[in-house]
PDB file of C-alpha atoms (C1' of nucleotides) in Angstrom:
ATOM      1  CA  MET K  80       0.048   0.103  -0.117  1.00  0.00           C
ATOM      2  CA  SER K  81       1.270   3.237  -1.101  1.00  0.00           C
ATOM      3  CA  THR K  82       0.205   6.716  -0.058  1.00  0.00           C
ATOM      4  CA  THR K  83       0.957   9.987  -1.637  1.00  0.00           C
ATOM      5  CA  THR K  84       0.377  13.187   0.156  1.00  0.00           C
ATOM      6  CA  THR K  85      -0.028  16.057  -1.868  1.00  0.00           C
ATOM      7  CA  SER K  86       0.286  19.583  -0.245  1.00  0.00           C
ATOM      8  CA  TYR K  87       0.024  23.177  -1.413  1.00  0.00           C
ATOM      9  CA  SER K  88       1.527  26.243  -0.195  1.00  0.00           C
ATOM     10  CA  ILE K  89      -0.558  29.360   0.375  1.00  0.00           C
ATOM     11  CA  SER K  90       0.703  31.294  -2.534  1.00  0.00           C
ATOM     12  CA  ALA K  91       0.197  28.119  -4.943  1.00  0.00           C
ATOM     13  CA  LEU K  92      -3.322  28.194  -3.836  1.00  0.00           C
ATOM     14  CA  ALA K  93      -3.671  31.905  -4.013  1.00  0.00           C
ATOM     15  CA  GLN K  94      -2.393  31.683  -7.766  1.00  0.00           C
ATOM     16  CA  GLU K  95      -4.479  28.782  -8.731  1.00  0.00           C
ATOM     17  CA  PHE K  96      -7.562  30.249  -7.710  1.00  0.00           C
ATOM     18  CA  GLY K  97      -6.788  34.211  -8.557  1.00  0.00           C
ATOM     19  CA  ILE K  98      -7.137  35.359  -4.963  1.00  0.00           C
ATOM     20  CA  THR K  99      -4.605  36.774  -2.523  1.00  0.00           C
ATOM     21  CA  THR K 100      -2.711  35.062   0.349  1.00  0.00           C
ATOM     22  CA  ARG K 101      -4.600  37.778   2.558  1.00  0.00           C
ATOM     23  CA  THR K 102      -7.993  36.204   1.442  1.00  0.00           C
ATOM     24  CA  ILE K 103      -6.878  32.756   2.203  1.00  0.00           C
ATOM     25  CA  ARG K 104      -5.563  33.792   5.869  1.00  0.00           C
ATOM     26  CA  PHE K 105      -8.882  35.701   6.280  1.00  0.00           C
ATOM     27  CA  TYR K 106     -10.940  32.607   5.604  1.00  0.00           C
ATOM     28  CA  GLU K 107      -8.828  30.860   8.068  1.00  0.00           C
ATOM     29  CA  ASP K 108      -9.241  33.649  10.863  1.00  0.00           C
ATOM     30  CA  LYS K 109     -13.267  33.114  10.118  1.00  0.00           C
ATOM     31  CA  GLY K 110     -12.753  29.451  10.815  1.00  0.00           C
ATOM     32  CA  LEU K 111     -13.186  28.158   7.212  1.00  0.00           C
ATOM     33  CA  LEU K 112      -9.924  26.604   6.992  1.00  0.00           C
ATOM     34  CA  SER K 113      -7.455  25.043   9.285  1.00  0.00           C
ATOM     35  CA  PRO K 114      -4.349  24.007   7.292  1.00  0.00           C
ATOM     36  CA  GLU K 115      -1.514  22.221   9.330  1.00  0.00           C
ATOM     37  CA  ARG K 116       1.568  24.063  10.134  1.00  0.00           C
ATOM     38  CA  ARG K 117       5.343  23.148   9.731  1.00  0.00           C
ATOM     39  CA  GLY K 118       6.611  25.570  12.123  1.00  0.00           C
ATOM     40  CA  GLN K 119       4.882  28.851  11.346  1.00  0.00           C
ATOM     41  CA  THR K 120       4.116  27.886   7.871  1.00  0.00           C
ATOM     42  CA  ARG K 121       0.891  26.910   6.690  1.00  0.00           C
ATOM     43  CA  ILE K 122       0.752  23.561   4.854  1.00  0.00           C
ATOM     44  CA  TYR K 123      -2.797  22.880   2.708  1.00  0.00           C
ATOM     45  CA  SER K 124      -4.037  19.429   2.231  1.00  0.00           C
ATOM     46  CA  PRO K 125      -6.239  18.423  -0.798  1.00  0.00           C
ATOM     47  CA  GLU K 126      -9.062  18.667   1.508  1.00  0.00           C
ATOM     48  CA  ASP K 127      -8.141  22.097   2.486  1.00  0.00           C
ATOM     49  CA  ARG K 128      -8.182  22.932  -1.360  1.00  0.00           C
ATOM     50  CA  VAL K 129     -11.445  21.551  -1.655  1.00  0.00           C
ATOM     51  CA  ARG K 130     -13.022  23.580   1.084  1.00  0.00           C
ATOM     52  CA  LEU K 131     -11.218  26.679  -0.521  1.00  0.00           C
ATOM     53  CA  LYS K 132     -13.122  25.768  -3.906  1.00  0.00           C
ATOM     54  CA  LEU K 133     -16.605  25.327  -2.013  1.00  0.00           C
ATOM     55  CA  ILE K 134     -16.114  28.594  -0.505  1.00  0.00           C
ATOM     56  CA  LEU K 135     -15.252  30.426  -3.580  1.00  0.00           C
ATOM     57  CA  ARG K 136     -18.282  28.662  -5.220  1.00  0.00           C
ATOM     58  CA  GLY K 137     -20.537  29.957  -2.635  1.00  0.00           C
ATOM     59  CA  LYS K 138     -18.852  33.438  -3.287  1.00  0.00           C
ATOM     60  CA  ARG K 139     -19.880  33.196  -6.928  1.00  0.00           C
ATOM     61  CA  LEU K 140     -23.513  32.692  -5.577  1.00  0.00           C
ATOM     62  CA  GLY K 141     -23.540  35.756  -3.522  1.00  0.00           C
ATOM     63  CA  PHE K 142     -23.230  33.617  -0.378  1.00  0.00           C
ATOM     64  CA  SER K 143     -21.822  35.256   2.758  1.00  0.00           C
ATOM     65  CA  LEU K 144     -18.980  33.164   4.529  1.00  0.00           C
ATOM     66  CA  ASP K 145     -20.856  32.331   7.314  1.00  0.00           C
ATOM     67  CA  GLU K 146     -23.617  30.838   4.618  1.00  0.00           C
ATOM     68  CA  SER K 147     -20.588  29.093   2.870  1.00  0.00           C
ATOM     69  CA  ARG K 148     -19.206  27.636   6.286  1.00  0.00           C
ATOM     70  CA  GLU K 149     -22.835  26.433   7.130  1.00  0.00           C
ATOM     71  CA  ILE K 150     -23.020  24.632   3.958  1.00  0.00           C
ATOM     72  CA  ILE K 151     -19.417  23.154   4.076  1.00  0.00           C
ATOM     73  CA  ASP K 152     -20.210  21.589   7.498  1.00  0.00           C
ATOM     74  CA  MET K 153     -23.440  20.095   6.247  1.00  0.00           C
ATOM     75  CA  TYR K 154     -21.463  17.612   4.642  1.00  0.00           C
ATOM     76  CA  ASP K 155     -20.175  16.125   7.546  1.00  0.00           C
ATOM     77  CA  PRO K 156     -23.097  15.096  10.158  1.00  0.00           C
ATOM     78  CA  SER K 157     -20.756  13.290  12.657  1.00  0.00           C
ATOM     79  CA  LYS K 158     -21.968  15.277  15.420  1.00  0.00           C
ATOM     80  CA  GLY K 159     -25.520  15.581  16.812  1.00  0.00           C
ATOM     81  CA  ASN K 160     -28.401  13.601  18.398  1.00  0.00           C
ATOM     82  CA  VAL K 161     -31.615  13.006  16.632  1.00  0.00           C
ATOM     83  CA  ASP K 162     -32.967  16.656  17.231  1.00  0.00           C
ATOM     84  CA  GLN K 163     -29.958  18.271  16.053  1.00  0.00           C
ATOM     85  CA  LEU K 164     -29.826  15.914  12.748  1.00  0.00           C
ATOM     86  CA  ASN K 165     -33.599  16.554  12.180  1.00  0.00           C
ATOM     87  CA  ARG K 166     -32.759  20.453  12.373  1.00  0.00           C
ATOM     88  CA  LEU K 167     -30.036  20.119   9.929  1.00  0.00           C
ATOM     89  CA  LEU K 168     -32.248  18.168   7.328  1.00  0.00           C
ATOM     90  CA  GLU K 169     -34.466  21.340   7.574  1.00  0.00           C
ATOM     91  CA  ARG K 170     -31.658  23.685   6.995  1.00  0.00           C
ATOM     92  CA  ILE K 171     -30.315  21.594   4.045  1.00  0.00           C
ATOM     93  CA  ASP K 172     -33.861  21.671   2.676  1.00  0.00           C
ATOM     94  CA  ALA K 173     -34.069  25.393   3.136  1.00  0.00           C
ATOM     95  CA  LYS K 174     -30.778  25.775   1.218  1.00  0.00           C
ATOM     96  CA  ARG K 175     -32.090  23.701  -1.441  1.00  0.00           C
ATOM     97  CA  GLN K 176     -35.002  25.961  -1.786  1.00  0.00           C
ATOM     98  CA  GLN K 177     -32.801  29.211  -1.858  1.00  0.00           C
ATOM     99  CA  LEU K 178     -30.899  27.391  -4.716  1.00  0.00           C
ATOM    100  CA  ARG K 179     -33.948  26.709  -6.560  1.00  0.00           C
ATOM    101  CA  GLN K 180     -35.231  30.293  -6.311  1.00  0.00           C
ATOM    102  CA  GLN K 181     -31.728  31.491  -7.582  1.00  0.00           C
ATOM    103  CA  GLN K 182     -32.452  29.172 -10.527  1.00  0.00           C
ATOM    104  CA  ARG K 183     -35.679  30.651 -11.403  1.00  0.00           C
ATOM    105  CA  ASP K 184     -34.148  34.290 -10.921  1.00  0.00           C
ATOM    106  CA  ILE K 185     -31.457  33.150 -13.367  1.00  0.00           C
ATOM    107  CA  GLU K 186     -33.721  32.008 -16.030  1.00  0.00           C
ATOM    108  CA  LYS K 187     -35.866  35.334 -16.006  1.00  0.00           C
ATOM    109  CA  MET K 188     -32.425  37.159 -16.050  1.00  0.00           C
ATOM    110  CA  LEU K 189     -31.396  35.179 -19.067  1.00  0.00           C
ATOM    111  CA  ALA K 190     -34.577  35.859 -20.904  1.00  0.00           C
ATOM    112  CA  GLN K 191     -34.131  39.470 -20.165  1.00  0.00           C
ATOM    113  CA  LEU K 192     -30.741  39.443 -21.516  1.00  0.00           C
ATOM    114  CA  ASP K 193     -32.023  37.709 -24.747  1.00  0.00           C
ATOM    115  CA  GLU K 194     -34.621  40.496 -24.836  1.00  0.00           C
ATOM    116  CA  ALA K 195     -31.622  43.057 -24.638  1.00  0.00           C
ATOM    117  CA  THR K 196     -29.504  41.617 -27.326  1.00  0.00           C
ATOM    118  CA  ALA K 197     -32.371  41.661 -29.743  1.00  0.00           C
ATOM    119  CA  ARG K 198     -33.051  45.407 -28.942  1.00  0.00           C
ATOM    120  CA  THR K 199     -29.473  46.156 -29.158  1.00  0.00           C
ATOM    121  CA  ARG K 200     -29.324  44.443 -32.619  1.00  0.00           C
ATOM    122  CA  ALA K 201     -32.259  46.325 -33.520  1.00  0.00           C
ATOM    123  CA  ALA K 202     -30.667  49.592 -32.587  1.00  0.00           C
ATOM    124  CA  LEU K 203     -27.653  48.796 -34.564  1.00  0.00           C
ATOM    125  CA  LYS K 204     -29.445  48.202 -37.834  1.00  0.00           C
ATOM    126  CA  GLU K 205     -31.039  51.568 -37.167  1.00  0.00           C
ATOM    127  CA  GLN K 206     -27.562  52.917 -37.206  1.00  0.00           C
ATOM    128  CA  THR K 207     -26.122  51.267 -39.974  1.00  0.00           C
ATOM    129  CA  SER K 208     -29.096  51.849 -42.239  1.00  0.00           C
TER     130      SER K 208
ATOM    131  CA  MET B 242     -59.316  55.344 -24.836  1.00  0.00           C
ATOM    132  CA  SER B 243     -58.857  55.014 -21.131  1.00  0.00           C
ATOM    133  CA  THR B 244     -55.862  55.157 -19.138  1.00  0.00           C
ATOM    134  CA  THR B 245     -55.488  53.899 -15.672  1.00  0.00           C
ATOM    135  CA  THR B 246     -52.527  55.120 -13.656  1.00  0.00           C
ATOM    136  CA  THR B 247     -51.440  52.880 -11.092  1.00  0.00           C
ATOM    137  CA  SER B 248     -49.131  54.564  -8.280  1.00  0.00           C
ATOM    138  CA  TYR B 249     -47.427  53.398  -5.138  1.00  0.00           C
ATOM    139  CA  SER B 250     -46.289  54.892  -1.848  1.00  0.00           C
ATOM    140  CA  ILE B 251     -42.944  54.136  -0.588  1.00  0.00           C
ATOM    141  CA  SER B 252     -44.437  52.257   2.393  1.00  0.00           C
ATOM    142  CA  ALA B 253     -46.603  50.226   0.220  1.00  0.00           C
ATOM    143  CA  LEU B 254     -43.632  48.880  -1.795  1.00  0.00           C
ATOM    144  CA  ALA B 255     -41.657  48.202   1.004  1.00  0.00           C
ATOM    145  CA  GLN B 256     -44.186  46.317   2.710  1.00  0.00           C
ATOM    146  CA  GLU B 257     -44.701  44.339  -0.466  1.00  0.00           C
ATOM    147  CA  PHE B 258     -41.071  43.548  -1.087  1.00  0.00           C
ATOM    148  CA  GLY B 259     -40.163  43.094   2.597  1.00  0.00           C
ATOM    149  CA  ILE B 260     -37.778  45.751   2.727  1.00  0.00           C
ATOM    150  CA  THR B 261     -37.564  49.336   4.409  1.00  0.00           C
ATOM    151  CA  THR B 262     -38.096  52.641   2.958  1.00  0.00           C
ATOM    152  CA  ARG B 263     -34.556  53.307   4.143  1.00  0.00           C
ATOM    153  CA  THR B 264     -33.526  50.843   1.516  1.00  0.00           C
ATOM    154  CA  ILE B 265     -35.672  52.103  -1.367  1.00  0.00           C
ATOM    155  CA  ARG B 266     -34.453  55.677  -0.566  1.00  0.00           C
ATOM    156  CA  PHE B 267     -30.987  54.559  -0.687  1.00  0.00           C
ATOM    157  CA  TYR B 268     -31.714  52.748  -4.147  1.00  0.00           C
ATOM    158  CA  GLU B 269     -32.735  56.302  -5.421  1.00  0.00           C
ATOM    159  CA  ASP B 270     -29.828  57.659  -3.688  1.00  0.00           C
ATOM    160  CA  LYS B 271     -27.510  55.475  -5.823  1.00  0.00           C
ATOM    161  CA  GLY B 272     -29.535  56.203  -8.998  1.00  0.00           C
ATOM    162  CA  LEU B 273     -31.269  53.129  -9.352  1.00  0.00           C
ATOM    163  CA  LEU B 274     -34.780  54.711  -9.051  1.00  0.00           C
ATOM    164  CA  SER B 275     -36.137  58.058  -9.612  1.00  0.00           C
ATOM    165  CA  PRO B 276     -39.852  58.374  -8.724  1.00  0.00           C
ATOM    166  CA  GLU B 277     -41.804  61.420  -9.325  1.00  0.00           C
ATOM    167  CA  ARG B 278     -42.786  63.641  -6.372  1.00  0.00           C
ATOM    168  CA  ARG B 279     -45.908  65.285  -5.548  1.00  0.00           C
ATOM    169  CA  GLY B 280     -44.697  68.122  -3.383  1.00  0.00           C
ATOM    170  CA  GLN B 281     -41.812  66.252  -1.320  1.00  0.00           C
ATOM    171  CA  THR B 282     -43.657  62.873  -1.242  1.00  0.00           C
ATOM    172  CA  ARG B 283     -42.460  60.206  -3.670  1.00  0.00           C
ATOM    173  CA  ILE B 284     -44.778  58.641  -5.908  1.00  0.00           C
ATOM    174  CA  TYR B 285     -43.821  55.106  -7.430  1.00  0.00           C
ATOM    175  CA  SER B 286     -45.068  54.088 -11.082  1.00  0.00           C
ATOM    176  CA  PRO B 287     -45.397  50.535 -11.870  1.00  0.00           C
ATOM    177  CA  GLU B 288     -42.333  51.043 -14.015  1.00  0.00           C
ATOM    178  CA  ASP B 289     -40.432  52.186 -10.571  1.00  0.00           C
ATOM    179  CA  ARG B 290     -42.067  48.899  -9.066  1.00  0.00           C
ATOM    180  CA  VAL B 291     -40.476  46.675 -11.649  1.00  0.00           C
ATOM    181  CA  ARG B 292     -37.151  48.237 -11.472  1.00  0.00           C
ATOM    182  CA  LEU B 293     -37.408  47.693  -7.712  1.00  0.00           C
ATOM    183  CA  LYS B 294     -38.159  43.897  -8.567  1.00  0.00           C
ATOM    184  CA  LEU B 295     -35.082  43.623 -10.567  1.00  0.00           C
ATOM    185  CA  ILE B 296     -32.884  45.107  -8.276  1.00  0.00           C
ATOM    186  CA  LEU B 297     -33.979  42.647  -5.338  1.00  0.00           C
ATOM    187  CA  ARG B 298     -33.656  39.930  -8.123  1.00  0.00           C
ATOM    188  CA  GLY B 299     -30.338  40.815  -8.892  1.00  0.00           C
ATOM    189  CA  LYS B 300     -29.566  40.971  -4.974  1.00  0.00           C
ATOM    190  CA  ARG B 301     -30.541  37.445  -4.520  1.00  0.00           C
ATOM    191  CA  LEU B 302     -28.265  36.189  -7.085  1.00  0.00           C
ATOM    192  CA  GLY B 303     -25.417  38.224  -5.173  1.00  0.00           C
ATOM    193  CA  PHE B 304     -25.207  41.289  -7.373  1.00  0.00           C
ATOM    194  CA  SER B 305     -23.781  44.462  -6.302  1.00  0.00           C
ATOM    195  CA  LEU B 306     -26.190  47.413  -6.817  1.00  0.00           C
ATOM    196  CA  ASP B 307     -23.829  48.642  -9.721  1.00  0.00           C
ATOM    197  CA  GLU B 308     -24.066  45.363 -11.379  1.00  0.00           C
ATOM    198  CA  SER B 309     -27.917  45.547 -11.210  1.00  0.00           C
ATOM    199  CA  ARG B 310     -28.014  48.937 -12.327  1.00  0.00           C
ATOM    200  CA  GLU B 311     -25.876  47.808 -15.509  1.00  0.00           C
ATOM    201  CA  ILE B 312     -28.365  44.798 -16.139  1.00  0.00           C
ATOM    202  CA  ILE B 313     -31.193  47.154 -15.832  1.00  0.00           C
ATOM    203  CA  ASP B 314     -29.749  49.443 -18.406  1.00  0.00           C
ATOM    204  CA  MET B 315     -29.086  47.041 -20.602  1.00  0.00           C
ATOM    205  CA  TYR B 316     -32.734  46.660 -21.428  1.00  0.00           C
ATOM    206  CA  ASP B 317     -32.920  50.191 -22.919  1.00  0.00           C
ATOM    207  CA  PRO B 318     -30.086  50.783 -25.635  1.00  0.00           C
ATOM    208  CA  SER B 319     -31.913  53.847 -26.792  1.00  0.00           C
ATOM    209  CA  LYS B 320     -28.644  56.032 -26.460  1.00  0.00           C
ATOM    210  CA  GLY B 321     -25.313  55.124 -28.108  1.00  0.00           C
ATOM    211  CA  ASN B 322     -23.365  54.907 -31.511  1.00  0.00           C
ATOM    212  CA  VAL B 323     -22.079  51.813 -33.246  1.00  0.00           C
ATOM    213  CA  ASP B 324     -18.948  51.395 -31.161  1.00  0.00           C
ATOM    214  CA  GLN B 325     -21.161  51.815 -27.913  1.00  0.00           C
ATOM    215  CA  LEU B 326     -23.771  49.353 -28.993  1.00  0.00           C
ATOM    216  CA  ASN B 327     -21.198  46.873 -30.016  1.00  0.00           C
ATOM    217  CA  ARG B 328     -19.460  47.186 -26.460  1.00  0.00           C
ATOM    218  CA  LEU B 329     -23.149  46.838 -25.008  1.00  0.00           C
ATOM    219  CA  LEU B 330     -23.382  43.490 -26.853  1.00  0.00           C
ATOM    220  CA  GLU B 331     -20.309  42.269 -25.418  1.00  0.00           C
ATOM    221  CA  ARG B 332     -21.185  43.135 -21.830  1.00  0.00           C
ATOM    222  CA  ILE B 333     -24.593  41.379 -22.160  1.00  0.00           C
ATOM    223  CA  ASP B 334     -22.686  38.368 -23.314  1.00  0.00           C
ATOM    224  CA  ALA B 335     -20.348  38.434 -20.609  1.00  0.00           C
ATOM    225  CA  LYS B 336     -23.336  38.891 -17.988  1.00  0.00           C
ATOM    226  CA  ARG B 337     -24.872  35.918 -19.710  1.00  0.00           C
ATOM    227  CA  GLN B 338     -21.779  33.742 -19.284  1.00  0.00           C
ATOM    228  CA  GLN B 339     -21.692  34.692 -15.596  1.00  0.00           C
ATOM    229  CA  LEU B 340     -25.180  33.553 -15.199  1.00  0.00           C
ATOM    230  CA  ARG B 341     -24.309  30.352 -16.793  1.00  0.00           C
ATOM    231  CA  GLN B 342     -21.481  29.834 -14.353  1.00  0.00           C
ATOM    232  CA  GLN B 343     -23.858  30.511 -11.576  1.00  0.00           C
ATOM    233  CA  GLN B 344     -26.035  27.760 -13.046  1.00  0.00           C
ATOM    234  CA  ARG B 345     -23.141  25.224 -12.888  1.00  0.00           C
ATOM    235  CA  ASP B 346     -22.342  26.124  -9.347  1.00  0.00           C
ATOM    236  CA  ILE B 347     -25.961  25.676  -8.617  1.00  0.00           C
ATOM    237  CA  GLU B 348     -26.193  22.102 -10.020  1.00  0.00           C
ATOM    238  CA  LYS B 349     -22.926  21.295  -8.041  1.00  0.00           C
ATOM    239  CA  MET B 350     -24.113  22.722  -4.872  1.00  0.00           C
ATOM    240  CA  LEU B 351     -27.576  20.977  -5.158  1.00  0.00           C
ATOM    241  CA  ALA B 352     -25.821  17.694  -5.769  1.00  0.00           C
ATOM    242  CA  GLN B 353     -23.572  18.491  -2.537  1.00  0.00           C
ATOM    243  CA  LEU B 354     -26.887  18.973  -0.822  1.00  0.00           C
ATOM    244  CA  ASP B 355     -28.318  15.764  -1.736  1.00  0.00           C
ATOM    245  CA  GLU B 356     -25.182  13.971  -0.570  1.00  0.00           C
ATOM    246  CA  ALA B 357     -25.704  15.905   2.688  1.00  0.00           C
ATOM    247  CA  THR B 358     -29.108  14.636   3.151  1.00  0.00           C
ATOM    248  CA  ALA B 359     -28.316  11.182   2.350  1.00  0.00           C
ATOM    249  CA  ARG B 360     -25.517  11.253   5.007  1.00  0.00           C
ATOM    250  CA  THR B 361     -27.622  12.733   7.652  1.00  0.00           C
ATOM    251  CA  ARG B 362     -30.584  10.104   7.057  1.00  0.00           C
ATOM    252  CA  ALA B 363     -27.724   7.608   7.404  1.00  0.00           C
ATOM    253  CA  ALA B 364     -26.830   9.010  10.758  1.00  0.00           C
ATOM    254  CA  LEU B 365     -30.173   9.366  11.793  1.00  0.00           C
ATOM    255  CA  LYS B 366     -30.629   5.464  11.222  1.00  0.00           C
ATOM    256  CA  GLU B 367     -27.516   4.964  13.249  1.00  0.00           C
ATOM    257  CA  GLN B 368     -29.001   6.997  16.452  1.00  0.00           C
ATOM    258  CA  THR B 369     -32.302   5.348  16.272  1.00  0.00           C
ATOM    259  CA  SER B 370     -30.971   1.590  15.898  1.00  0.00           C
TER     260      SER B 370
ATOM    261  C1'  DG A 809      26.950  37.838   3.908  1.00  0.00           C
ATOM    262  C1'  DT A 810      23.815  39.852   1.401  1.00  0.00           C
ATOM    263  C1'  DT A 811      19.979  39.349  -2.011  1.00  0.00           C
ATOM    264  C1'  DG A 812      15.630  37.734  -3.101  1.00  0.00           C
ATOM    265  C1'  DA A 813      11.690  34.713  -2.766  1.00  0.00           C
ATOM    266  C1'  DC A 814       8.817  33.185   0.136  1.00  0.00           C
ATOM    267  C1'  DC A 815       6.558  32.971   4.715  1.00  0.00           C
ATOM    268  C1'  DT A 816       4.553  35.158   9.299  1.00  0.00           C
ATOM    269  C1'  DT A 817       1.938  38.361  12.647  1.00  0.00           C
ATOM    270  C1'  DT A 818      -0.452  42.760  13.604  1.00  0.00           C
ATOM    271  C1'  DA A 819      -2.896  46.351  12.641  1.00  0.00           C
ATOM    272  C1'  DC A 820      -5.153  50.358  10.502  1.00  0.00           C
ATOM    273  C1'  DG A 821      -7.874  51.461   6.075  1.00  0.00           C
ATOM    274  C1'  DT A 822     -11.678  51.010   2.686  1.00  0.00           C
ATOM    275  C1'  DT A 823     -16.046  49.911   0.370  1.00  0.00           C
ATOM    276  C1'  DA A 824     -20.829  48.524  -0.212  1.00  0.00           C
ATOM    277  C1'  DA A 825     -25.287  48.379   1.848  1.00  0.00           C
ATOM    278  C1'  DC A 826     -27.779  49.555   4.635  1.00  0.00           C
ATOM    279  C1'  DG A 827     -29.626  50.507  10.214  1.00  0.00           C
ATOM    280  C1'  DT A 828     -30.453  53.864  13.355  1.00  0.00           C
ATOM    281  C1'  DA A 829     -32.159  58.014  15.215  1.00  0.00           C
ATOM    282  C1'  DA A 830     -32.871  62.806  15.494  1.00  0.00           C
ATOM    283  C1'  DA A 831     -35.762  66.546  13.972  1.00  0.00           C
ATOM    284  C1'  DC A 832     -39.223  68.132  11.244  1.00  0.00           C
ATOM    285  C1'  DG A 833     -43.642  68.714   7.920  1.00  0.00           C
ATOM    286  C1'  DT A 834     -48.812  67.014   6.476  1.00  0.00           C
ATOM    287  C1'  DC A 835     -52.999  65.703   7.079  1.00  0.00           C
ATOM    288  C1'  DA A 836     -56.985  63.192   8.687  1.00  0.00           C
ATOM    289  C1'  DA A 837     -59.438  61.798  13.197  1.00  0.00           C
ATOM    290  C1'  DT A 838     -60.677  62.123  17.734  1.00  0.00           C
TER     291       DT A 838
ATOM    292  C1'  DA T 352     -55.718  71.085  19.357  1.00  0.00           C
ATOM    293  C1'  DT T 353     -53.495  66.934  19.790  1.00  0.00           C
ATOM    294  C1'  DT T 354     -52.745  62.310  18.703  1.00  0.00           C
ATOM    295  C1'  DG T 355     -51.154  59.032  15.086  1.00  0.00           C
ATOM    296  C1'  DA T 356     -49.884  57.684  10.838  1.00  0.00           C
ATOM    297  C1'  DC T 357     -47.494  58.687   7.122  1.00  0.00           C
ATOM    298  C1'  DG T 358     -43.928  61.370   4.796  1.00  0.00           C
ATOM    299  C1'  DT T 359     -39.246  64.381   4.406  1.00  0.00           C
ATOM    300  C1'  DT T 360     -33.767  65.129   5.189  1.00  0.00           C
ATOM    301  C1'  DT T 361     -29.454  64.797   7.420  1.00  0.00           C
ATOM    302  C1'  DA T 362     -26.120  62.380   9.679  1.00  0.00           C
ATOM    303  C1'  DC T 363     -23.751  59.286  12.124  1.00  0.00           C
ATOM    304  C1'  DG T 364     -23.207  53.937  13.109  1.00  0.00           C
ATOM    305  C1'  DT T 365     -22.423  49.118  11.656  1.00  0.00           C
ATOM    306  C1'  DT T 366     -20.888  44.697   9.319  1.00  0.00           C
ATOM    307  C1'  DA T 367     -18.680  42.007   5.859  1.00  0.00           C
ATOM    308  C1'  DA T 368     -14.844  41.039   3.260  1.00  0.00           C
ATOM    309  C1'  DC T 369     -11.054  42.038   2.484  1.00  0.00           C
ATOM    310  C1'  DG T 370      -6.867  45.783   1.224  1.00  0.00           C
ATOM    311  C1'  DT T 371      -2.580  47.654   2.364  1.00  0.00           C
ATOM    312  C1'  DA T 372       1.151  48.520   4.733  1.00  0.00           C
ATOM    313  C1'  DA T 373       4.773  47.633   8.422  1.00  0.00           C
ATOM    314  C1'  DA T 374       8.231  44.877  10.668  1.00  0.00           C
ATOM    315  C1'  DG T 375      10.215  40.679  10.940  1.00  0.00           C
ATOM    316  C1'  DG T 376      11.560  35.447  10.243  1.00  0.00           C
ATOM    317  C1'  DT T 377      13.765  31.508   7.055  1.00  0.00           C
ATOM    318  C1'  DC T 378      16.401  29.683   3.656  1.00  0.00           C
ATOM    319  C1'  DA T 379      18.577  28.595  -0.746  1.00  0.00           C
ATOM    320  C1'  DA T 380      21.368  31.030  -4.111  1.00  0.00           C
ATOM    321  C1'  DC T 381      25.048  33.769  -5.720  1.00  0.00           C
TER     322       DC T 381
END
DNA sequence: GTTGACCTTTACGTTAACGTAAACGTCAAT
DNA sequence: ATTGACGTTTACGTTAACGTAAAGGTCAAC
């Protein structure tokens, strides 16, 4: 059995995702990441990288860091009694509905953009005539 | 020919959309709304209402007010020479791609939530056994 | 041994999107 | 004529999500 342990430096991750190291440290400060340390230096695992990816995905959807943290934590329901697990199921469902709302919003906006394109093309024809 | 002119007070709109009057005035301050006035009092037209709806839709998608303004303005390409109209077409396309990215992000997140639900249900079975 | 490329912490600064309060005007109802 | 419900402006306060130094530590390369 062989195990290959990939790891990343903070600047490597920053470059890959087009963010600054400040941002990554900020996420750690907010409890969204907790990389290991070799001395003072942060060492990021593939799992850390995945978490960062999820954070940035949430960001693209307009989620706050608190929301992203919530969603990430949903993936691991290790802790909790029956009551807490049931509440978790509700929160998951709430997020699902929010995402469905966003889907509807996107559909409408895309339709609006199609309209905008048509109008702009029409305006162009006016100009060129 | 008959014309019915519907209008809204600021508090009526605030209540309908679940926001505060402060927020509506703030949007006006930022140039996103420009209602008529009867004396000092603001009078909102159906078009103003639509604009407000678009702003809030953008907000749900994580857009800044500047972005929402841009999108709203795209709908009316009245002003502009050929060059500006072409640039407008490009910006519209950019927004479209951004929305498509968001669609992909939502798909992945929904899948992630399904996983989370499954895991939570499994954890519940453990507890109940 | 010093330069350069990394890393670190600490801390003050900035922007967006409002919240919150103060102080005031208007107008219908009691 | 005063209360209450609405409207107004002005202005300071707040939070999130970083940006931007400053000051310093490490370590390989020249």
